[in-house]
Amino acid sequence: MCATHPRRWNRFAALCAHRTPSQSICLPHSDSQVGSSGQETGALSAHGVCSVLISLAARTASLFMCGSSGQWCRPARRALCPASPSAAVLVKCLLVSACDSVALAMCAGEENWVDSRTIYVGHREPPPGAEAYIPQRHPDNRIVSSKYTFWNFIPKNLFEQFRRIANFYFLIIFLVQLIIDTPTSPVTSGLPLFFVITVTAIKQGYEDWLRHKADNAMNQCPVHFIQHGKLVRKQSRKLRVGDIVMVKEDETFPCDLIFLSSSRGDGTCHVTTASLDGESSHKTHYAVQDTKGFHTEEDIDGLHATIECEQPQPDLYKFVGRINVYSDRSDPVVRPLGSENLLLRGATLKNTEKVFGVAIYTGMETKMALNYQSKSQKRSAVEKSMNVFLIVYLCILISKALINTVLKYVWQSEPFRDEPWYNQKTESERQRNLLLRALTDFLAFMVLFNYIIPVSMYVTVEMQKFLGSYFITWDEEMFDEDTGEGPLVNTSDLNEELGQVEYIFTDKTGTLTENNMEFKECCIEGHVYVPHAVCNGQVLPGAAGIDMIDSSPGPGAREREELFFRALCLCHTIQVKDDDDVDGPRKSPDGGKSCVYISSSPDEVALVEGVQRLGFTYLRLKDGYMEILNRENGVERFELLEILSFDSVRRRMSVIVKSITGEIYLFCKGADSSIFPRVIEGKVDQIRARVERNAVEGLRTLCVAYKRLTPEDYEGICTLLQAAKVALQDREKKLAEAYEQIEKDLILLGATAVEDRLQEKAADTIEALQKAGIKVWVLTGDKMETAAATCYACRLFRRGTQLLELTTKRLEEQSLHDVLFELSKTVLRHSGSLTRDNFSGLSADLQDFGLIIDGAALSLVMKPREDGSGGNYRELFLEICRNCSAVLCCRMAPLQKAQIVKLIKLSKEHPITLAIGDGANDVSMILEAHVGIGVIGKEGRQAARNSDYAVPKFKHLKKMLLVHGHFYYIRISELVQYFFYKNVCFIFPQFLYQFFCGFSQQTLYDTAYLTLYNISFTSLPILLYSLMEQHVSIDTLRREPSLYRDIAKNALLRWRVFIYWTLLGVFDALVFFFGAYFMFENTTVTSNGQIVTTNTHMIFGNWTFGTLVFTVMVFTVTLKLALDTHYWTWINHFVIWGSLLFYVVFSLLWGGIIWPFLSYQRMYYVFIQMLSSGPAWLVIILLVTVSLLPDVLKKVLCRQLWPSATERIQSTNLRASVAAGTERPLLKDLLPRPRRR
């Protein structure tokens, strides 16, 4: 750390006085970085110490005094001490770092503080007079997606697994068995726990090994970078921030790069980001304006520039930075950098020979690596119920242990009662403290009864969810042939939650509609223009020009028309698709000009294609000029000066262009609510009327306006925009403020109307969901009339629906308080309480209400009142919504969509919510809802990436919920209840047995049976059941959506059902135990005439009694599962009967052989002896029958007297199946067929 060169010390002193707080001090590692030699030594002098302390004080003061200016203070450049430094450099460095740490900690909360980094392109120092060169440390380019290493796998994996409550509980039980004298062997708890931990560790270890392999392949990939004007090849992991990299066509970018130049003359390149966000379309990126002309290695190597940018963050679509390009001039050229200049690691270069870029984020700081982190975990209602039940059984376990401990000491307190001779304690144990002895006995009983907590339930549930998710992805009916896409499962933890949805919040454009826009008409100054007939987007031969549907526009109309059409041709961000590396128009078959347009917004493509049919064709953007073809086939060129990009808050976009004649125009297009308030001239009333008429017909409308700019106006705009663009802090906010100042005083030109067709079967899907008792809300940014027309088209609103409006227009006439109370009285007077139980989507005896609310009104509802209370209006609003069959929220901003979802999710009923959308503006509500579903649409894959599930079309939501959700909820609910039931059957006889053995903690079952009951004898049948059970057919669920209501509100995991299963387990346990007990009391029953004692009767011992109880139990719990199975295949038969056969074979082998590794042979010949008794067979059959009788009676009586809708359908289907002789499906019908894409 000790720096010994004068030049190095001078630079360090300068750094202390001049560096920004975001820059870190790091001394160079080698002499080659400073280019000096020589060595000086010295001692730490008083002068040096005083000098550095004074400078530190001054620096600290400057840091604290800079807050109000918005920039960090930069004192004049000076040395902190004499040029010949001493060994005090180390101390000075430490003091400077300490001072900065305190100052930065104090200033970190300041509004103007910027957390950024400075990068030196090519590791070159800036020219003299520029900023001091500050070498910085950044991670190398290694990607580490793996979780473990060879050395930390075992401890880290064990730590993670034992954070789960169930695993930690069994670990404690196992340790207790090791510490104290317990009635069961530690193997009985340790072996199942070891099995669960080992299986999980192997699975996680294998997955991590695959990640290691992928990381090594990625890190060793060769990369070309420039060094001293030449191309050098090295491994990807050796790249550093600041390196200049060359990437060729079809290669993947090795790190996050700032795009400097490309082989294309216009300084652009095309990339695909399929590995990042799944989008296969080509995206256009732009090189830095001042470097795009550097095409050779020598040119790039001579570049002197620094880049200031934000610290790494995971948002793939956001980047803020600026580049300072140094030349012979004294001041550097400063250019803003945005996401369009950033080439992301993982993206692939397309249609471009090569590009040059400088590395700014490497390794684990790249956006791809930062996105490895998973989204916050969502927990399903079933998982929450399972944890509650677990706590209940834990309380039962503690109660059992406490009762037995107390009764043991009560029993021993009676005269002449002591522990049996075979359970006597030593003298030291007898003299132990009574409390300590009681605690030991309590723990021993806890160990004895601990099997009531199912050790393998969590593993089985995880396997069921993981394997079950494949049935969704394999579903060929949810595969869309047009897009070649199928359903995606991003998380398998919420499969069962799909069967509990009560509210669906859906986007409109691209979700309910096709997002396939078609230009219908335009209105210019109140006059309507319609293009001629169009077939598949092409003008029909012989048809050209415009149809007028109203009176002649009058004089001057042609000039206004052409200005309007030019505005549509210029105000967009469309790229013209390359065809054989040639930009621009292509000849169509009819001899006209046609182009293939690419844009992230289908609206823009529809408008440009529509205006093409009206006589104006957009050709290309080349060398900063936009070219259009006018009606006279003349090419017009406009210089593109500025683009004011669209955002969902402003709801508009603008361009500033300059014509060849020097006229400067600002063209603006956007929503009517965004344009009309900024207009000062134009036929607003006529155009507004036409816009509203088109909206009522369900057409998407946009308004177009413009204004002319003087050179002075444009110069002021440039200054304003440049200041906002180069800002590193709050750039988006400053740009929005700048746009507000620029986009005003406009002249209204006209409006457009575009049709977005409803998706196939969208109306049928919504109707089915409403019949299932699910409330559907539409959340959209469109205007009210357009959205309402779509709601009528998709049958969300019906002809008899009474619409209630809570909109800005109404609030102008009445106060929010009056409107809410009026709406509340209306719905309560006519419909009473419209709950899920009586809601059917179309009720004959109740008035059907629909609510329409816009974003501005919602803001007022959500806004806290002046007295600080914000809940009154919200509760009133929620009460109105509860009594409406459908709700339409229009003019919604993305965050407002999330607010709506959160408001419903946190209401007092706590309903399960689902949000579905296709665009980036839907991500917030998708993340907020209990279940988020993304539609793989035309607006990118951001929604699909951030969702829990993804579907190709909205219509697939019907099967996702009504079939898959229905099945998985029933399967997982049965699995959970069955696990607790079979463990009650298992442990309750053990509890009863203590009353007959003096509470001596004697176990009823053999150690092998204790160990294998949950992990071998009874685990596989329930796992298969939870994967394949279909209580009704798929066609029935699709045909009868109302069956979804039978499982609503966690119906199968309510306390009533839970208590039934628990009591059923207690009843069966009583039958097992006392049935076997009475058999043993009756000596005539136990005599078999083969083994004769002195009393001529065979005396069964303790292990025979326990084996008999265990045998009846295994057969009962397995056959109960068989009784509950409705969907039989040969796989079910194989697993269920195979499990019983496995138990019998295991018992024969376990008791038929003397195992030399066992210290006891208490089970030798027990099972064979029991089966040799004919009465024992009779008792087994009798007890199994009696145990299953209550379940059979319940099924019969309930189906006859109080059948549910599902049971009525089951009976109908059974009769039809018997009458038709329908056969069960074969295995080939259950497994997926290969999908052809």
mmCIF file of N, CA and C in Angstrom, residues 380-478:
data_model
loop_
_atom_site.group_PDB
_atom_site.id
_atom_site.type_symbol
_atom_site.label_atom_id
_atom_site.label_comp_id
_atom_site.label_asym_id
_atom_site.label_seq_id
_atom_site.Cartn_x
_atom_site.Cartn_y
_atom_site.Cartn_z
ATOM 1 N N SER A 380 -49.121 -19.633 -1.043
ATOM 2 C CA SER A 380 -50.505 -19.944 -1.364
ATOM 3 C C SER A 380 -51.323 -20.111 -0.094
ATOM 4 N N ALA A 381 -52.655 -20.064 -0.258
ATOM 5 C CA ALA A 381 -53.565 -20.257 0.875
ATOM 6 C C ALA A 381 -53.421 -21.660 1.449
ATOM 7 N N VAL A 382 -53.147 -22.647 0.590
ATOM 8 C CA VAL A 382 -52.959 -24.019 1.067
ATOM 9 C C VAL A 382 -51.729 -24.118 1.955
ATOM 10 N N GLU A 383 -50.642 -23.460 1.553
ATOM 11 C CA GLU A 383 -49.428 -23.506 2.363
ATOM 12 C C GLU A 383 -49.653 -22.862 3.720
ATOM 13 N N LYS A 384 -50.393 -21.760 3.743
ATOM 14 C CA LYS A 384 -50.696 -21.114 5.021
ATOM 15 C C LYS A 384 -51.541 -22.024 5.900
ATOM 16 N N SER A 385 -52.543 -22.677 5.310
ATOM 17 C CA SER A 385 -53.372 -23.604 6.085
ATOM 18 C C SER A 385 -52.549 -24.774 6.596
ATOM 19 N N MET A 386 -51.646 -25.258 5.767
ATOM 20 C CA MET A 386 -50.797 -26.385 6.158
ATOM 21 C C MET A 386 -49.947 -26.022 7.374
ATOM 22 N N ASN A 387 -49.412 -24.813 7.382
ATOM 23 C CA ASN A 387 -48.598 -24.386 8.522
ATOM 24 C C ASN A 387 -49.435 -24.239 9.784
ATOM 25 N N VAL A 388 -50.683 -23.759 9.636
ATOM 26 C CA VAL A 388 -51.567 -23.641 10.800
ATOM 27 C C VAL A 388 -51.896 -25.026 11.342
ATOM 28 N N PHE A 389 -52.222 -25.963 10.456
ATOM 29 C CA PHE A 389 -52.515 -27.323 10.897
ATOM 30 C C PHE A 389 -51.310 -27.946 11.594
ATOM 31 N N LEU A 390 -50.131 -27.629 11.087
ATOM 32 C CA LEU A 390 -48.920 -28.158 11.698
ATOM 33 C C LEU A 390 -48.784 -27.662 13.133
ATOM 34 N N ILE A 391 -49.106 -26.392 13.345
ATOM 35 C CA ILE A 391 -49.049 -25.847 14.703
ATOM 36 C C ILE A 391 -50.084 -26.529 15.601
ATOM 37 N N VAL A 392 -51.287 -26.792 15.049
ATOM 38 C CA VAL A 392 -52.318 -27.478 15.822
ATOM 39 C C VAL A 392 -51.841 -28.866 16.248
ATOM 40 N N TYR A 393 -51.257 -29.611 15.326
ATOM 41 C CA TYR A 393 -50.776 -30.946 15.670
ATOM 42 C C TYR A 393 -49.574 -30.889 16.606
ATOM 43 N N LEU A 394 -48.803 -29.835 16.516
ATOM 44 C CA LEU A 394 -47.711 -29.673 17.475
ATOM 45 C C LEU A 394 -48.269 -29.457 18.874
ATOM 46 N N CYS A 395 -49.358 -28.695 18.975
ATOM 47 C CA CYS A 395 -50.018 -28.514 20.277
ATOM 48 C C CYS A 395 -50.605 -29.834 20.776
ATOM 49 N N ILE A 396 -51.185 -30.609 19.839
ATOM 50 C CA ILE A 396 -51.704 -31.934 20.231
ATOM 51 C C ILE A 396 -50.573 -32.814 20.734
ATOM 52 N N LEU A 397 -49.442 -32.775 20.070
ATOM 53 C CA LEU A 397 -48.280 -33.568 20.484
ATOM 54 C C LEU A 397 -47.829 -33.180 21.892
ATOM 55 N N ILE A 398 -47.714 -31.878 22.133
ATOM 56 C CA ILE A 398 -47.293 -31.431 23.462
ATOM 57 C C ILE A 398 -48.323 -31.825 24.518
ATOM 58 N N SER A 399 -49.600 -31.727 24.158
ATOM 59 C CA SER A 399 -50.658 -32.104 25.099
ATOM 60 C C SER A 399 -50.578 -33.585 25.442
ATOM 61 N N LYS A 400 -50.378 -34.423 24.435
ATOM 62 C CA LYS A 400 -50.257 -35.862 24.687
ATOM 63 C C LYS A 400 -49.084 -36.163 25.607
ATOM 64 N N ALA A 401 -47.947 -35.560 25.306
ATOM 65 C CA ALA A 401 -46.759 -35.803 26.128
ATOM 66 C C ALA A 401 -46.977 -35.315 27.550
ATOM 67 N N LEU A 402 -47.634 -34.172 27.705
ATOM 68 C CA LEU A 402 -47.882 -33.622 29.041
ATOM 69 C C LEU A 402 -48.849 -34.495 29.816
ATOM 70 N N ILE A 403 -49.918 -34.950 29.159
ATOM 71 C CA ILE A 403 -50.902 -35.818 29.827
ATOM 72 C C ILE A 403 -50.253 -37.111 30.292
ATOM 73 N N ASN A 404 -49.471 -37.730 29.420
ATOM 74 C CA ASN A 404 -48.828 -38.993 29.793
ATOM 75 C C ASN A 404 -47.813 -38.789 30.917
ATOM 76 N N THR A 405 -47.104 -37.694 30.914
ATOM 77 C CA THR A 405 -46.131 -37.437 31.980
ATOM 78 C C THR A 405 -46.834 -37.288 33.325
ATOM 79 N N VAL A 406 -47.914 -36.500 33.336
ATOM 80 C CA VAL A 406 -48.663 -36.305 34.588
ATOM 81 C C VAL A 406 -49.253 -37.621 35.067
ATOM 82 N N LEU A 407 -49.890 -38.377 34.152
ATOM 83 C CA LEU A 407 -50.516 -39.641 34.543
ATOM 84 C C LEU A 407 -49.482 -40.653 35.015
ATOM 85 N N LYS A 408 -48.296 -40.613 34.479
ATOM 86 C CA LYS A 408 -47.260 -41.541 34.926
ATOM 87 C C LYS A 408 -46.936 -41.322 36.393
ATOM 88 N N TYR A 409 -46.761 -40.051 36.776
ATOM 89 C CA TYR A 409 -46.404 -39.777 38.165
ATOM 90 C C TYR A 409 -47.604 -39.939 39.092
ATOM 91 N N VAL A 410 -48.815 -39.714 38.579
ATOM 92 C CA VAL A 410 -50.013 -40.000 39.384
ATOM 93 C C VAL A 410 -50.129 -41.493 39.633
ATOM 94 N N TRP A 411 -49.856 -42.282 38.605
ATOM 95 C CA TRP A 411 -49.942 -43.743 38.748
ATOM 96 C C TRP A 411 -48.873 -44.268 39.708
ATOM 97 N N GLN A 412 -47.694 -43.736 39.643
ATOM 98 C CA GLN A 412 -46.602 -44.183 40.503
ATOM 99 C C GLN A 412 -46.745 -43.680 41.935
ATOM 100 N N SER A 413 -47.582 -42.625 42.146
ATOM 101 C CA SER A 413 -47.744 -42.096 43.501
ATOM 102 C C SER A 413 -48.600 -42.971 44.383
ATOM 103 N N GLU A 414 -49.372 -43.901 43.796
ATOM 104 C CA GLU A 414 -50.208 -44.799 44.595
ATOM 105 C C GLU A 414 -49.339 -45.817 45.334
ATOM 106 N N PRO A 415 -49.809 -46.283 46.521
ATOM 107 C CA PRO A 415 -49.018 -47.268 47.289
ATOM 108 C C PRO A 415 -48.767 -48.548 46.484
ATOM 109 N N PHE A 416 -47.596 -49.085 46.700
ATOM 110 C CA PHE A 416 -47.184 -50.337 46.051
ATOM 111 C C PHE A 416 -47.139 -50.232 44.521
ATOM 112 N N ARG A 417 -47.164 -48.965 44.021
ATOM 113 C CA ARG A 417 -47.034 -48.774 42.586
ATOM 114 C C ARG A 417 -45.677 -48.135 42.300
ATOM 115 N N ASP A 418 -44.916 -48.780 41.531
ATOM 116 C CA ASP A 418 -43.636 -48.225 41.107
ATOM 117 C C ASP A 418 -43.407 -48.663 39.673
ATOM 118 N N GLU A 419 -42.337 -48.203 39.099
ATOM 119 C CA GLU A 419 -42.044 -48.610 37.737
ATOM 120 C C GLU A 419 -41.825 -50.115 37.688
ATOM 121 N N PRO A 420 -42.198 -50.755 36.595
ATOM 122 C CA PRO A 420 -41.999 -52.210 36.479
ATOM 123 C C PRO A 420 -40.521 -52.558 36.649
ATOM 124 N N TRP A 421 -40.283 -53.827 37.047
ATOM 125 C CA TRP A 421 -38.913 -54.254 37.321
ATOM 126 C C TRP A 421 -38.002 -54.120 36.109
ATOM 127 N N TYR A 422 -38.643 -54.280 34.900
ATOM 128 C CA TYR A 422 -37.806 -54.207 33.697
ATOM 129 C C TYR A 422 -37.526 -52.763 33.282
ATOM 130 N N ASN A 423 -38.147 -51.824 33.975
ATOM 131 C CA ASN A 423 -37.930 -50.426 33.648
ATOM 132 C C ASN A 423 -37.378 -49.653 34.847
ATOM 133 N N GLN A 424 -36.741 -50.382 35.781
ATOM 134 C CA GLN A 424 -36.229 -49.757 36.988
ATOM 135 C C GLN A 424 -35.073 -48.824 36.654
ATOM 136 N N LYS A 425 -34.987 -47.738 37.448
ATOM 137 C CA LYS A 425 -33.920 -46.774 37.289
ATOM 138 C C LYS A 425 -32.765 -47.104 38.232
ATOM 139 N N THR A 426 -31.626 -46.593 37.922
ATOM 140 C CA THR A 426 -30.481 -46.747 38.827
ATOM 141 C C THR A 426 -30.675 -45.823 40.026
ATOM 142 N N GLU A 427 -29.848 -46.045 41.051
ATOM 143 C CA GLU A 427 -29.981 -45.264 42.268
ATOM 144 C C GLU A 427 -29.752 -43.774 41.996
ATOM 145 N N SER A 428 -28.745 -43.464 41.143
ATOM 146 C CA SER A 428 -28.481 -42.058 40.837
ATOM 147 C C SER A 428 -29.651 -41.426 40.085
ATOM 148 N N GLU A 429 -30.295 -42.206 39.218
ATOM 149 C CA GLU A 429 -31.446 -41.685 38.496
ATOM 150 C C GLU A 429 -32.631 -41.459 39.421
ATOM 151 N N ARG A 430 -32.770 -42.359 40.428
ATOM 152 C CA ARG A 430 -33.874 -42.200 41.375
ATOM 153 C C ARG A 430 -33.695 -40.955 42.241
ATOM 154 N N GLN A 431 -32.468 -40.632 42.561
ATOM 155 C CA GLN A 431 -32.205 -39.509 43.446
ATOM 156 C C GLN A 431 -32.132 -38.169 42.710
ATOM 157 N N ARG A 432 -32.351 -38.193 41.429
ATOM 158 C CA ARG A 432 -32.346 -36.952 40.665
ATOM 159 C C ARG A 432 -33.543 -36.085 41.057
ATOM 160 N N ASN A 433 -33.410 -34.804 40.789
ATOM 161 C CA ASN A 433 -34.478 -33.862 41.074
ATOM 162 C C ASN A 433 -35.752 -34.272 40.349
ATOM 163 N N LEU A 434 -36.896 -34.188 41.056
ATOM 164 C CA LEU A 434 -38.167 -34.613 40.482
ATOM 165 C C LEU A 434 -38.493 -33.837 39.209
ATOM 166 N N LEU A 435 -38.222 -32.526 39.222
ATOM 167 C CA LEU A 435 -38.508 -31.709 38.048
ATOM 168 C C LEU A 435 -37.673 -32.153 36.856
ATOM 169 N N LEU A 436 -36.404 -32.492 37.113
ATOM 170 C CA LEU A 436 -35.539 -32.953 36.035
ATOM 171 C C LEU A 436 -36.016 -34.291 35.487
ATOM 172 N N ARG A 437 -36.437 -35.179 36.395
ATOM 173 C CA ARG A 437 -36.963 -36.479 35.948
ATOM 174 C C ARG A 437 -38.231 -36.294 35.128
ATOM 175 N N ALA A 438 -39.101 -35.379 35.575
ATOM 176 C CA ALA A 438 -40.347 -35.138 34.842
ATOM 177 C C ALA A 438 -40.053 -34.544 33.460
ATOM 178 N N LEU A 439 -39.061 -33.647 33.379
ATOM 179 C CA LEU A 439 -38.690 -33.084 32.088
ATOM 180 C C LEU A 439 -38.153 -34.156 31.159
ATOM 181 N N THR A 440 -37.341 -35.074 31.721
ATOM 182 C CA THR A 440 -36.802 -36.171 30.904
ATOM 183 C C THR A 440 -37.922 -37.056 30.382
ATOM 184 N N ASP A 441 -38.887 -37.355 31.261
ATOM 185 C CA ASP A 441 -40.017 -38.188 30.830
ATOM 186 C C ASP A 441 -40.871 -37.460 29.790
ATOM 187 N N PHE A 442 -41.047 -36.150 29.978
ATOM 188 C CA PHE A 442 -41.823 -35.372 29.010
ATOM 189 C C PHE A 442 -41.168 -35.419 27.632
ATOM 190 N N LEU A 443 -39.848 -35.250 27.597
ATOM 191 C CA LEU A 443 -39.142 -35.307 26.321
ATOM 192 C C LEU A 443 -39.225 -36.706 25.713
ATOM 193 N N ALA A 444 -39.178 -37.724 26.567
ATOM 194 C CA ALA A 444 -39.279 -39.093 26.062
ATOM 195 C C ALA A 444 -40.641 -39.339 25.422
ATOM 196 N N PHE A 445 -41.696 -38.821 26.052
ATOM 197 C CA PHE A 445 -43.027 -38.955 25.451
ATOM 198 C C PHE A 445 -43.132 -38.138 24.160
ATOM 199 N N MET A 446 -42.486 -36.997 24.132
ATOM 200 C CA MET A 446 -42.465 -36.213 22.895
ATOM 201 C C MET A 446 -41.845 -37.023 21.767
ATOM 202 N N VAL A 447 -40.758 -37.704 22.069
ATOM 203 C CA VAL A 447 -40.104 -38.538 21.058
ATOM 204 C C VAL A 447 -41.016 -39.669 20.635
ATOM 205 N N LEU A 448 -41.726 -40.259 21.595
ATOM 206 C CA LEU A 448 -42.585 -41.394 21.299
ATOM 207 C C LEU A 448 -43.736 -41.015 20.377
ATOM 208 N N PHE A 449 -44.268 -39.800 20.567
ATOM 209 C CA PHE A 449 -45.435 -39.378 19.794
ATOM 210 C C PHE A 449 -45.093 -38.434 18.638
ATOM 211 N N ASN A 450 -43.812 -38.176 18.404
ATOM 212 C CA ASN A 450 -43.440 -37.142 17.433
ATOM 213 C C ASN A 450 -43.843 -37.484 16.006
ATOM 214 N N TYR A 451 -44.194 -38.730 15.741
ATOM 215 C CA TYR A 451 -44.526 -39.117 14.371
ATOM 216 C C TYR A 451 -45.885 -38.586 13.928
ATOM 217 N N ILE A 452 -46.597 -37.909 14.848
ATOM 218 C CA ILE A 452 -47.851 -37.285 14.442
ATOM 219 C C ILE A 452 -47.576 -36.112 13.496
ATOM 220 N N ILE A 453 -46.347 -35.583 13.561
ATOM 221 C CA ILE A 453 -45.921 -34.547 12.615
ATOM 222 C C ILE A 453 -45.313 -35.263 11.409
ATOM 223 N N PRO A 454 -45.906 -35.122 10.234
ATOM 224 C CA PRO A 454 -45.427 -35.882 9.058
ATOM 225 C C PRO A 454 -44.105 -35.339 8.528
ATOM 226 N N VAL A 455 -43.040 -36.094 8.687
ATOM 227 C CA VAL A 455 -41.716 -35.641 8.265
ATOM 228 C C VAL A 455 -41.604 -35.519 6.759
ATOM 229 N N SER A 456 -42.313 -36.371 6.042
ATOM 230 C CA SER A 456 -42.149 -36.384 4.583
ATOM 231 C C SER A 456 -43.199 -35.566 3.852
ATOM 232 N N MET A 457 -44.069 -34.876 4.585
ATOM 233 C CA MET A 457 -45.144 -34.155 3.912
ATOM 234 C C MET A 457 -44.602 -33.020 3.049
ATOM 235 N N TYR A 458 -43.646 -32.248 3.576
ATOM 236 C CA TYR A 458 -43.133 -31.113 2.822
ATOM 237 C C TYR A 458 -42.420 -31.573 1.552
ATOM 238 N N VAL A 459 -41.662 -32.667 1.661
ATOM 239 C CA VAL A 459 -40.968 -33.172 0.474
ATOM 240 C C VAL A 459 -41.976 -33.656 -0.563
ATOM 241 N N THR A 460 -43.024 -34.354 -0.097
ATOM 242 C CA THR A 460 -44.047 -34.837 -1.016
ATOM 243 C C THR A 460 -44.783 -33.685 -1.686
ATOM 244 N N VAL A 461 -45.078 -32.647 -0.915
ATOM 245 C CA VAL A 461 -45.757 -31.476 -1.477
ATOM 246 C C VAL A 461 -44.878 -30.811 -2.532
ATOM 247 N N GLU A 462 -43.593 -30.672 -2.241
ATOM 248 C CA GLU A 462 -42.688 -30.058 -3.217
ATOM 249 C C GLU A 462 -42.600 -30.894 -4.495
ATOM 250 N N MET A 463 -42.502 -32.216 -4.343
ATOM 251 C CA MET A 463 -42.450 -33.073 -5.521
ATOM 252 C C MET A 463 -43.741 -32.982 -6.311
ATOM 253 N N GLN A 464 -44.873 -32.917 -5.608
ATOM 254 C CA GLN A 464 -46.157 -32.830 -6.290
ATOM 255 C C GLN A 464 -46.257 -31.535 -7.098
ATOM 256 N N LYS A 465 -45.813 -30.438 -6.510
ATOM 257 C CA LYS A 465 -45.878 -29.155 -7.210
ATOM 258 C C LYS A 465 -44.916 -29.124 -8.395
ATOM 259 N N PHE A 466 -43.722 -29.628 -8.168
ATOM 260 C CA PHE A 466 -42.713 -29.598 -9.235
ATOM 261 C C PHE A 466 -43.136 -30.462 -10.413
ATOM 262 N N LEU A 467 -43.549 -31.705 -10.134
ATOM 263 C CA LEU A 467 -43.958 -32.595 -11.218
ATOM 264 C C LEU A 467 -45.284 -32.140 -11.831
ATOM 265 N N GLY A 468 -46.183 -31.632 -11.000
ATOM 266 C CA GLY A 468 -47.480 -31.192 -11.501
ATOM 267 C C GLY A 468 -47.391 -30.031 -12.457
ATOM 268 N N SER A 469 -46.383 -29.172 -12.283
ATOM 269 C CA SER A 469 -46.250 -28.023 -13.174
ATOM 270 C C SER A 469 -45.989 -28.446 -14.616
ATOM 271 N N TYR A 470 -45.397 -29.627 -14.804
ATOM 272 C CA TYR A 470 -45.135 -30.093 -16.164
ATOM 273 C C TYR A 470 -46.433 -30.426 -16.904
ATOM 274 N N PHE A 471 -47.482 -30.793 -16.177
ATOM 275 C CA PHE A 471 -48.743 -31.085 -16.842
ATOM 276 C C PHE A 471 -49.336 -29.827 -17.464
ATOM 277 N N ILE A 472 -48.995 -28.659 -16.898
ATOM 278 C CA ILE A 472 -49.455 -27.400 -17.501
ATOM 279 C C ILE A 472 -48.654 -27.107 -18.763
ATOM 280 N N THR A 473 -47.342 -27.213 -18.675
ATOM 281 C CA THR A 473 -46.511 -26.906 -19.849
ATOM 282 C C THR A 473 -46.701 -27.923 -20.963
ATOM 283 N N TRP A 474 -47.120 -29.149 -20.621
ATOM 284 C CA TRP A 474 -47.344 -30.168 -21.641
ATOM 285 C C TRP A 474 -48.730 -30.082 -22.289
ATOM 286 N N ASP A 475 -49.585 -29.228 -21.791
ATOM 287 C CA ASP A 475 -50.972 -29.175 -22.266
ATOM 288 C C ASP A 475 -51.010 -28.638 -23.694
ATOM 289 N N GLU A 476 -51.300 -29.519 -24.633
ATOM 290 C CA GLU A 476 -51.305 -29.129 -26.046
ATOM 291 C C GLU A 476 -52.475 -28.229 -26.386
ATOM 292 N N GLU A 477 -53.546 -28.283 -25.618
ATOM 293 C CA GLU A 477 -54.684 -27.415 -25.892
ATOM 294 C C GLU A 477 -54.363 -25.958 -25.573
ATOM 295 N N MET A 478 -53.324 -25.713 -24.790
ATOM 296 C CA MET A 478 -52.919 -24.358 -24.448
ATOM 297 C C MET A 478 -51.732 -23.906 -25.299
#
